[in-house]
XYZ file of C-alpha atoms in Angstrom:
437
model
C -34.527 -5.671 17.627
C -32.140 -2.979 17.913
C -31.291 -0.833 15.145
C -28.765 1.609 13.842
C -29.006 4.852 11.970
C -28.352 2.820 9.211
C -30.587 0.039 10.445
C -27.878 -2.645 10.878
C -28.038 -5.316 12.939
C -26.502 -4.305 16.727
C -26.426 -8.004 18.075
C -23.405 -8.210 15.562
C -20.633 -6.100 17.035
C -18.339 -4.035 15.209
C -15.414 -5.475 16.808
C -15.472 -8.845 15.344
C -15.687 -7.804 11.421
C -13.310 -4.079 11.507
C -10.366 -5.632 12.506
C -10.615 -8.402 10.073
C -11.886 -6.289 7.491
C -9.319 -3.905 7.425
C -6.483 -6.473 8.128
C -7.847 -8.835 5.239
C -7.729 -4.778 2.742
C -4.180 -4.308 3.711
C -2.191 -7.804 3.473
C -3.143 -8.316 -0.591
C -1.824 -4.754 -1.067
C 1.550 -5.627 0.596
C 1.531 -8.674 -0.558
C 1.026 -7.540 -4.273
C 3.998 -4.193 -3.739
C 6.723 -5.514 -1.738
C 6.113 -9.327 -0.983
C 6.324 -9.898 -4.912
C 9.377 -8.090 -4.999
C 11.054 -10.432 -2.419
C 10.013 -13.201 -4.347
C 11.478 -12.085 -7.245
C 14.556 -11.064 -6.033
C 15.358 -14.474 -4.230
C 14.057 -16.542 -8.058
C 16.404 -14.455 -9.864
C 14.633 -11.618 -12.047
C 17.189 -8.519 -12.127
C 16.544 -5.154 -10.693
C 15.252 -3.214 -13.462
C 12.598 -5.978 -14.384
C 11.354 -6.100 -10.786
C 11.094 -1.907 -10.953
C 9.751 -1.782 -13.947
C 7.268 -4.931 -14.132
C 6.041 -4.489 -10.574
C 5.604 -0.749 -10.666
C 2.538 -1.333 -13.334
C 0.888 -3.176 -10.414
C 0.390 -0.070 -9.156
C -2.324 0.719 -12.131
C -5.361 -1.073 -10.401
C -5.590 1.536 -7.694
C -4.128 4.742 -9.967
C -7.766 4.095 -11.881
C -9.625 2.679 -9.214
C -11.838 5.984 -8.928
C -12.973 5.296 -12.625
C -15.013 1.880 -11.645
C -15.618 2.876 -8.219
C -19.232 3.594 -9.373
C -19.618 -0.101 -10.282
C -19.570 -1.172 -6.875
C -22.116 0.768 -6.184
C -24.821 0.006 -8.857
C -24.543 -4.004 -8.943
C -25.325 -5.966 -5.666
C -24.191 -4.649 -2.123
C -21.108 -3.750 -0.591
C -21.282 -7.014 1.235
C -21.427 -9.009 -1.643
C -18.644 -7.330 -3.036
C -16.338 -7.809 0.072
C -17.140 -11.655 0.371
C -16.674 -12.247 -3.366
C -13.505 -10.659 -3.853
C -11.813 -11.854 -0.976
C -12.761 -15.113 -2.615
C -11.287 -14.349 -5.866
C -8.009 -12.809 -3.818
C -7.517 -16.533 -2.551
C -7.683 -18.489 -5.445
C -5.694 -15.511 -7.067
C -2.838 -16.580 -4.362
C -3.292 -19.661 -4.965
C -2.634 -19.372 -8.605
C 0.582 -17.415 -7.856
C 1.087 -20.820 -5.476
C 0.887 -23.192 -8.632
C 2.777 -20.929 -11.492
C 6.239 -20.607 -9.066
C 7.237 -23.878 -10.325
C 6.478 -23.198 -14.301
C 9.050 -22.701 -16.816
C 7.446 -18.897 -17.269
C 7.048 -18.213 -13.892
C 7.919 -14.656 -14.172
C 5.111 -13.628 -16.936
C 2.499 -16.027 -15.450
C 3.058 -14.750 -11.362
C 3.012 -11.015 -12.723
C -0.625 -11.588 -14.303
C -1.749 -13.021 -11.799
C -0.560 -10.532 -9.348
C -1.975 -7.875 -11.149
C -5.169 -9.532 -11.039
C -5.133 -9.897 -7.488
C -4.002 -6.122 -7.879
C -7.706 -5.909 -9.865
C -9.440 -7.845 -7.233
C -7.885 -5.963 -4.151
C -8.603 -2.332 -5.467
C -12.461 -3.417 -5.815
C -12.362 -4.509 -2.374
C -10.575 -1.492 -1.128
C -13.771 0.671 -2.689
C -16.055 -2.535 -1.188
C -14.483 -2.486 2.265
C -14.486 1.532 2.850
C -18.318 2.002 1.580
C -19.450 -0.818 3.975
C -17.616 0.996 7.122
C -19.448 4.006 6.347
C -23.058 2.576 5.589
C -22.701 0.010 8.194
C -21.862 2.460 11.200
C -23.373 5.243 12.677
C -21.226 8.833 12.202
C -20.598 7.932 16.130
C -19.182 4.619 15.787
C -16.826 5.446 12.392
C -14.956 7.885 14.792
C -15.163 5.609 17.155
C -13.677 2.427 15.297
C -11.549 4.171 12.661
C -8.292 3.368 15.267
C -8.917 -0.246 14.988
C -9.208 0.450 11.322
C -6.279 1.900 10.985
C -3.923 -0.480 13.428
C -5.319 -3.765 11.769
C -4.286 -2.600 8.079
C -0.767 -1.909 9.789
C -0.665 -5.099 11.373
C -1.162 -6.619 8.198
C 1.745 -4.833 6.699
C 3.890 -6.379 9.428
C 2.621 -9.925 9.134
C 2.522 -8.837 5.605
C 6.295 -7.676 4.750
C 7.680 -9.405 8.322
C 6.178 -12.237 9.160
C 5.395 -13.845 6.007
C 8.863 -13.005 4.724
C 10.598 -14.660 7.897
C 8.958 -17.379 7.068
C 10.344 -17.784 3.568
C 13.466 -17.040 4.513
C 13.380 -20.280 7.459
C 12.127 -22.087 4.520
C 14.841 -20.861 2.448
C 17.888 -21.585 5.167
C 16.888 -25.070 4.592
C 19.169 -24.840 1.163
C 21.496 -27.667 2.361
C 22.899 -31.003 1.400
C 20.587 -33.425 1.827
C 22.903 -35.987 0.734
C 26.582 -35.808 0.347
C 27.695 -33.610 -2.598
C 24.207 -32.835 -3.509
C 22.003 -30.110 -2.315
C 18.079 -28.582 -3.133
C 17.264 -25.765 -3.209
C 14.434 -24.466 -1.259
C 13.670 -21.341 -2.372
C 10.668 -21.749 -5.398
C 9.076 -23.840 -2.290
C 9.472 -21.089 -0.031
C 7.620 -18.814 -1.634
C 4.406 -21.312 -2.690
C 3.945 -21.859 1.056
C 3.902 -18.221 1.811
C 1.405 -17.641 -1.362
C -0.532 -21.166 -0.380
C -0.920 -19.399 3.440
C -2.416 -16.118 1.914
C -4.842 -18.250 -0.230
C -5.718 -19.951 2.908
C -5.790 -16.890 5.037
C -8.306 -15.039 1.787
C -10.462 -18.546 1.994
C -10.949 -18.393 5.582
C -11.497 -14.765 6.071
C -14.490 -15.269 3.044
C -16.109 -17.840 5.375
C -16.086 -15.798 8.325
C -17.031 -12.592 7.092
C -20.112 -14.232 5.293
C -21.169 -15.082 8.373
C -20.208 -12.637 10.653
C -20.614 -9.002 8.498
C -24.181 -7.682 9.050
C -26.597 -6.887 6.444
C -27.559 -3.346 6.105
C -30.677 -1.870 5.103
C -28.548 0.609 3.790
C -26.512 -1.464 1.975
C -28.409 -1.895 -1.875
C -27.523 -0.961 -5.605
C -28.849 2.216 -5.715
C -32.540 2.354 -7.771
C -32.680 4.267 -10.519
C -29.167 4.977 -11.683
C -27.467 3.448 -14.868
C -24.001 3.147 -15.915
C -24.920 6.100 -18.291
C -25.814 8.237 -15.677
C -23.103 7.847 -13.280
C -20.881 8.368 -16.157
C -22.288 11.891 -16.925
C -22.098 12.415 -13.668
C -18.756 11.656 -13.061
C -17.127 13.077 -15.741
C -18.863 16.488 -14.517
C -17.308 15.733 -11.069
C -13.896 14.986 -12.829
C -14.135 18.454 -15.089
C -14.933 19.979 -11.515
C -11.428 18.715 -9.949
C -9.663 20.164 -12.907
C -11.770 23.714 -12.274
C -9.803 23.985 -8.919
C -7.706 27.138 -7.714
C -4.170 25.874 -7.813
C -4.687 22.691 -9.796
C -1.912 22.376 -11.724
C 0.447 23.232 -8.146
C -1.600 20.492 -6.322
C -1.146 17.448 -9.243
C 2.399 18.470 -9.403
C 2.691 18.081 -5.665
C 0.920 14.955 -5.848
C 3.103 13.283 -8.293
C 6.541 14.969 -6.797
C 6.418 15.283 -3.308
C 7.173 11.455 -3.413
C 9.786 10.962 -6.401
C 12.382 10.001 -4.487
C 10.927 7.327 -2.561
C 8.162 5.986 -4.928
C 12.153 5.035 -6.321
C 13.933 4.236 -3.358
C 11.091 1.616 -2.031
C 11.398 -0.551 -5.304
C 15.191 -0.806 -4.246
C 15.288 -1.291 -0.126
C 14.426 -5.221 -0.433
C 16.785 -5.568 -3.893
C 19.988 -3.696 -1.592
C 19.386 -5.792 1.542
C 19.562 -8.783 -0.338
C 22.271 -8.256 -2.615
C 25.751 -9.582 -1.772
C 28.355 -7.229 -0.682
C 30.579 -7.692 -3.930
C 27.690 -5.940 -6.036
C 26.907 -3.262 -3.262
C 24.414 -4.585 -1.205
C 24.664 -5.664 2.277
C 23.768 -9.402 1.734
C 21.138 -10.300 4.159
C 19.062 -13.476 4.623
C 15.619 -13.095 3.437
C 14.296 -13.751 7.150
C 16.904 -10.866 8.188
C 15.187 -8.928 5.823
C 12.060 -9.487 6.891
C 12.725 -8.881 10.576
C 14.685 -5.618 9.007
C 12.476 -3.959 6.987
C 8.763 -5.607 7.695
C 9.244 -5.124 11.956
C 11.422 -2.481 12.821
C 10.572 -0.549 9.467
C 6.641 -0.679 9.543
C 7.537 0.475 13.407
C 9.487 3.499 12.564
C 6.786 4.109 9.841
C 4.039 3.426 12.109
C 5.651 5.809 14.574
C 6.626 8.896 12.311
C 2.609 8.874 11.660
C 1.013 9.216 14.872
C 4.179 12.184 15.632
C 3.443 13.680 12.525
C -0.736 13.453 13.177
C -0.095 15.221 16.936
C 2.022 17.795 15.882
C 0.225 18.742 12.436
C -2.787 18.710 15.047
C -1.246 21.438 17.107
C 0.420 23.572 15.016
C -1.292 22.901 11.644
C -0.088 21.712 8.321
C 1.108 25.522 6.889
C 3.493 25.497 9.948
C 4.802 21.508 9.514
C 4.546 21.294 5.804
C 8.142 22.568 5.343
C 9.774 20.205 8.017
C 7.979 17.600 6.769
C 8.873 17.744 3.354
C 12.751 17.869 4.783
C 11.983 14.676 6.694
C 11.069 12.980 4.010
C 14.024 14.052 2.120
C 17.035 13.479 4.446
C 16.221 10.544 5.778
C 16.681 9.195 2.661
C 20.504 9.917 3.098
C 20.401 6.770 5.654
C 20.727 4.079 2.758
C 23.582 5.862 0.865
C 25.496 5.833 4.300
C 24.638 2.142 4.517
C 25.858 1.675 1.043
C 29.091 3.586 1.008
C 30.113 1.969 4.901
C 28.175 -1.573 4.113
C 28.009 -2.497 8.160
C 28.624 -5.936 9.233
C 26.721 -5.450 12.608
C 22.237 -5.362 12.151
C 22.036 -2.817 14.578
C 23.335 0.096 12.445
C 20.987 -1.592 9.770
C 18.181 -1.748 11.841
C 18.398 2.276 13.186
C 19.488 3.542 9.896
C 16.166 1.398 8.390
C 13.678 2.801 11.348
C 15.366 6.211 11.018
C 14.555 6.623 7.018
C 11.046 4.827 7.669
C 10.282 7.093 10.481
C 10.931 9.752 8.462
C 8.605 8.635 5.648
C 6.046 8.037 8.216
C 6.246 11.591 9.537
C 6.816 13.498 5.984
C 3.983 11.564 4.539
C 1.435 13.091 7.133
C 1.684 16.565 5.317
C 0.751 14.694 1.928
C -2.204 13.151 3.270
C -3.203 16.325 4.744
C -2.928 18.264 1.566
C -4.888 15.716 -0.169
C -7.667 16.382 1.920
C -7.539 19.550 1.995
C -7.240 20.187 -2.075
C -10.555 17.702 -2.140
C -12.635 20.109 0.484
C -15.752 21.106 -1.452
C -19.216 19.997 -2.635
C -17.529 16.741 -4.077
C -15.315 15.851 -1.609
C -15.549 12.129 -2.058
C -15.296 11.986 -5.207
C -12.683 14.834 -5.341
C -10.681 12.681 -2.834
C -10.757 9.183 -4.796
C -9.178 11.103 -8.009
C -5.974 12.438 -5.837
C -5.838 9.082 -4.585
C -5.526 8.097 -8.088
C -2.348 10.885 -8.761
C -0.985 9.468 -5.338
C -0.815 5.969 -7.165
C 0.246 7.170 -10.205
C 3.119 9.233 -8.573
C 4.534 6.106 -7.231
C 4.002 3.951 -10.187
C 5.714 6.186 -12.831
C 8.957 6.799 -11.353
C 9.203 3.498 -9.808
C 9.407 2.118 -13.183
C 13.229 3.116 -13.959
C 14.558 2.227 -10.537
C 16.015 -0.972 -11.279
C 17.482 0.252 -14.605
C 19.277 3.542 -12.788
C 20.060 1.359 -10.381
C 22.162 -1.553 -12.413
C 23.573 1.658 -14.363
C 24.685 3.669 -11.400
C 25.237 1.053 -9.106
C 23.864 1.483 -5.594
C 26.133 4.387 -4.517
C 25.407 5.975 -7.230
C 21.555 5.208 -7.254
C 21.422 6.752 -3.503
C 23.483 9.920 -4.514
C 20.345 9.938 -7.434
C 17.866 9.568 -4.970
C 19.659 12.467 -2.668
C 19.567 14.760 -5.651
C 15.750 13.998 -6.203
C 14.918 15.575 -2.864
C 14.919 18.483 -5.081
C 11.411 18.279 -6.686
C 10.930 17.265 -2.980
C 11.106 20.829 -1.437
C 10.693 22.803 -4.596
C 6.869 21.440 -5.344
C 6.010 21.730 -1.244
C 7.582 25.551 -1.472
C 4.401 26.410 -3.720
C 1.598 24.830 -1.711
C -0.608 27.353 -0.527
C -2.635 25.971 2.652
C -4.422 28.259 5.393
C -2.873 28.793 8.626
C -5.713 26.849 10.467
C -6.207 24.022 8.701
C -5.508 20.911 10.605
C -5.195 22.726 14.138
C -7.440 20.795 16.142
């Protein structure tokens, strides 16, 4: 029998457990951030609830790197991957059965932020196994099927899934003369029903299909005690850092505007035009904002990876910063003209998410670059954790500034943010070469 580096099993290729891997990490994550905030907005809850409530579902992964150790002391990384993709589908299927309850709102949310839970462990699960489970060779070699399955997940995720709540919705007709149903609390237990399926199915399959590792084992002779020592050293070291308090403040500012404006994009799309909003179907605004805006995001990344590779982050970290900043003008323009026609929706949507896409390269770059050293992992896991926590805090008051301002007036807020934007990126400090291929 054939055998790895890491002594895995080679009859079982890599290309029938990566793709569904990585697809089955990314869809509870989109499902938990924007597909819940859909949902809400089509059962009623106001803006500042839906910032503010489903901003803390962000917490999970803000102190994922604190129980990341876990994972790695009980059971194997297999285990962990099969089991919580079980728990993510009766977690959907929960959501499923509380849409119809009297206290939807509370019940959904806890369960949501225990699939939240669930899906942060699996992240930790899911990226261990990749690395233990393929040679150095084949992690380079897979990591673009890694990468396109998570975003296809986003856009069956945030598109698909959303279409198909709003064609479930448009059925909100008379069924009988002068009476009519409404569809909507329906629409939304199929979509969560299908993910519960989906999580069930995918727990089958990769029990059977994911090889077992001789790698992959708690590791002998460690104790929660230990790794806690140990971790809290590593933690102390990240603090120690040249430049520390610069790099957290560019970790929780470079995104202020938009860890506000995101909570808001699905809330202004939906709302009717005598509030401010441009009063789109919910299958418009999946089409809108799961297709052509994952494309324009998908697309700002790969021209923001080639470029950063040829001329280095130092020279691209000031134009991207800008990118991420001006595009953001694209929704006030929206607001103030409110379009009748898609396509100025659609290009003003793929324009802003393009520019996220390509602004947001120079943030991940940083990151890894501020965790270079002995404890890079580690190092790497806790600005992960600030990345999180940068979206999670301001996203909390966008509803409220939003019902206060009104949406003009929330996108001339956002505008003004761009501020902390450019003034945090004018004190990073980054070598000329880094990133240069």
């Amino acid at each position: 029998m054939l055998k790895s580096r890491n002594s895995t099993d080679r009859r079982v290729s890599p290309w029938s457990w990566v793709s569904t891997l990585y697809f089955a990490q990314g869809l509870p994550y989109v499902a938990v951030m924007t597909i819940s905030v859909i949902m809400y907005k089509r059962l009623g809850i106001s803006n500042t609830d839906i910032a503010l409530y489903t901003s803390w579902l962000y917490l999970p992964w803000v102190i994922k790197p604190f129980w990341s150790p876990v994972v790695d002391l009980f059971r194997t990384k297999r285990w962990w991957i099969i089991m919580m993709e079980l728990l993510i589908a009766i977690g959907f299927a929960g959501v499923a059965f509380t849409i119809p309850a009297t206290f939807f709102f509370q019940s959904t949310l806890a369960v949501f932020w225990a699939i939240a839970f669930v899906s942060a462990t699996h992240d930790i699960a899911a990226d261990g196994y990749y690395m233990i489970a393929l040679s150095e060779h084949d992690q380079s070699f897979y990591v673009g099927i890694r990468s396109t399955f998570y975003r296809i997940s986003t856009i069956v995720g945030q598109g698909l899934l959303v279409m198909l709540a709003g064609y479930i919705e448009s059925r909100n007709d008379a069924v009988l003369p002068g009476e009519s149903m409404d569809y909507t609390p329906l629409a939304w237990m199929v979509v969560m029903a299908v993910l519960s399926v989906f999580f069930l199915l995918v727990s089958l399959y990769h029990r059977l299909v994911l090889p077992r590792s001789a790698s992959d084992h708690p590791v002998p002779g460690v104790t929660l005690r230990n790794v806690g020592k140990e971790f809290l050293s590593t933690f102390i070291s990240f603090f120690k850092k040249p430049n520390v308090g610069v790099a957290v403040a560019f970790m929780l500012l470079y995104r202020f505007p938009e860890a506000q404006l995101v909570k808001m994009i699905n809330p202004f799309l939906l709302d009717g035009r005598d509030v401010g909003g441009l009063g789109l179907s919910t299958a418009q605004v999946g089409f809108v904002y799961g297709t052509i805006g994952i494309i324009g995001l998908t697309l700002g990344g790969i021209v923001g990876g080639i470029v950063a590779a040829r001329g280095g982050l130092k020279k691209w970290l000031m134009p991207m910063a800008w990118s991420i900043s001006l595009t953001c003008g694209t929704f006030l323009y929206l607001a103030i003209v409110q379009p009748d026609d898609m396509l100025s929706v659609n290009i003003c949507v793929f324009v802003e998410q393009f520019g996220y896409g390509f602004g947001f390269t120079a943030y991940m770059l940083y990151l890894i670059y501020f965790s270079e050293g002995p404890f890079r992992t580690a190092h790497y896991a806790i600005c992960t954790g600030f990345m999180a926590l940068g979206m999670m805090l301001p996203g909390m008051m966008a509803g409220w500034l939003q019902e206060m301002m009104g949406y003009c007036g929330f996108f001339w807020w956002i505008i003004g943010c761009c501020v902390a934007t450019i003034a945090v990126t004018s004190l990073i400090k980054v070598p000329a070469s880094f990133g240069k291929k």
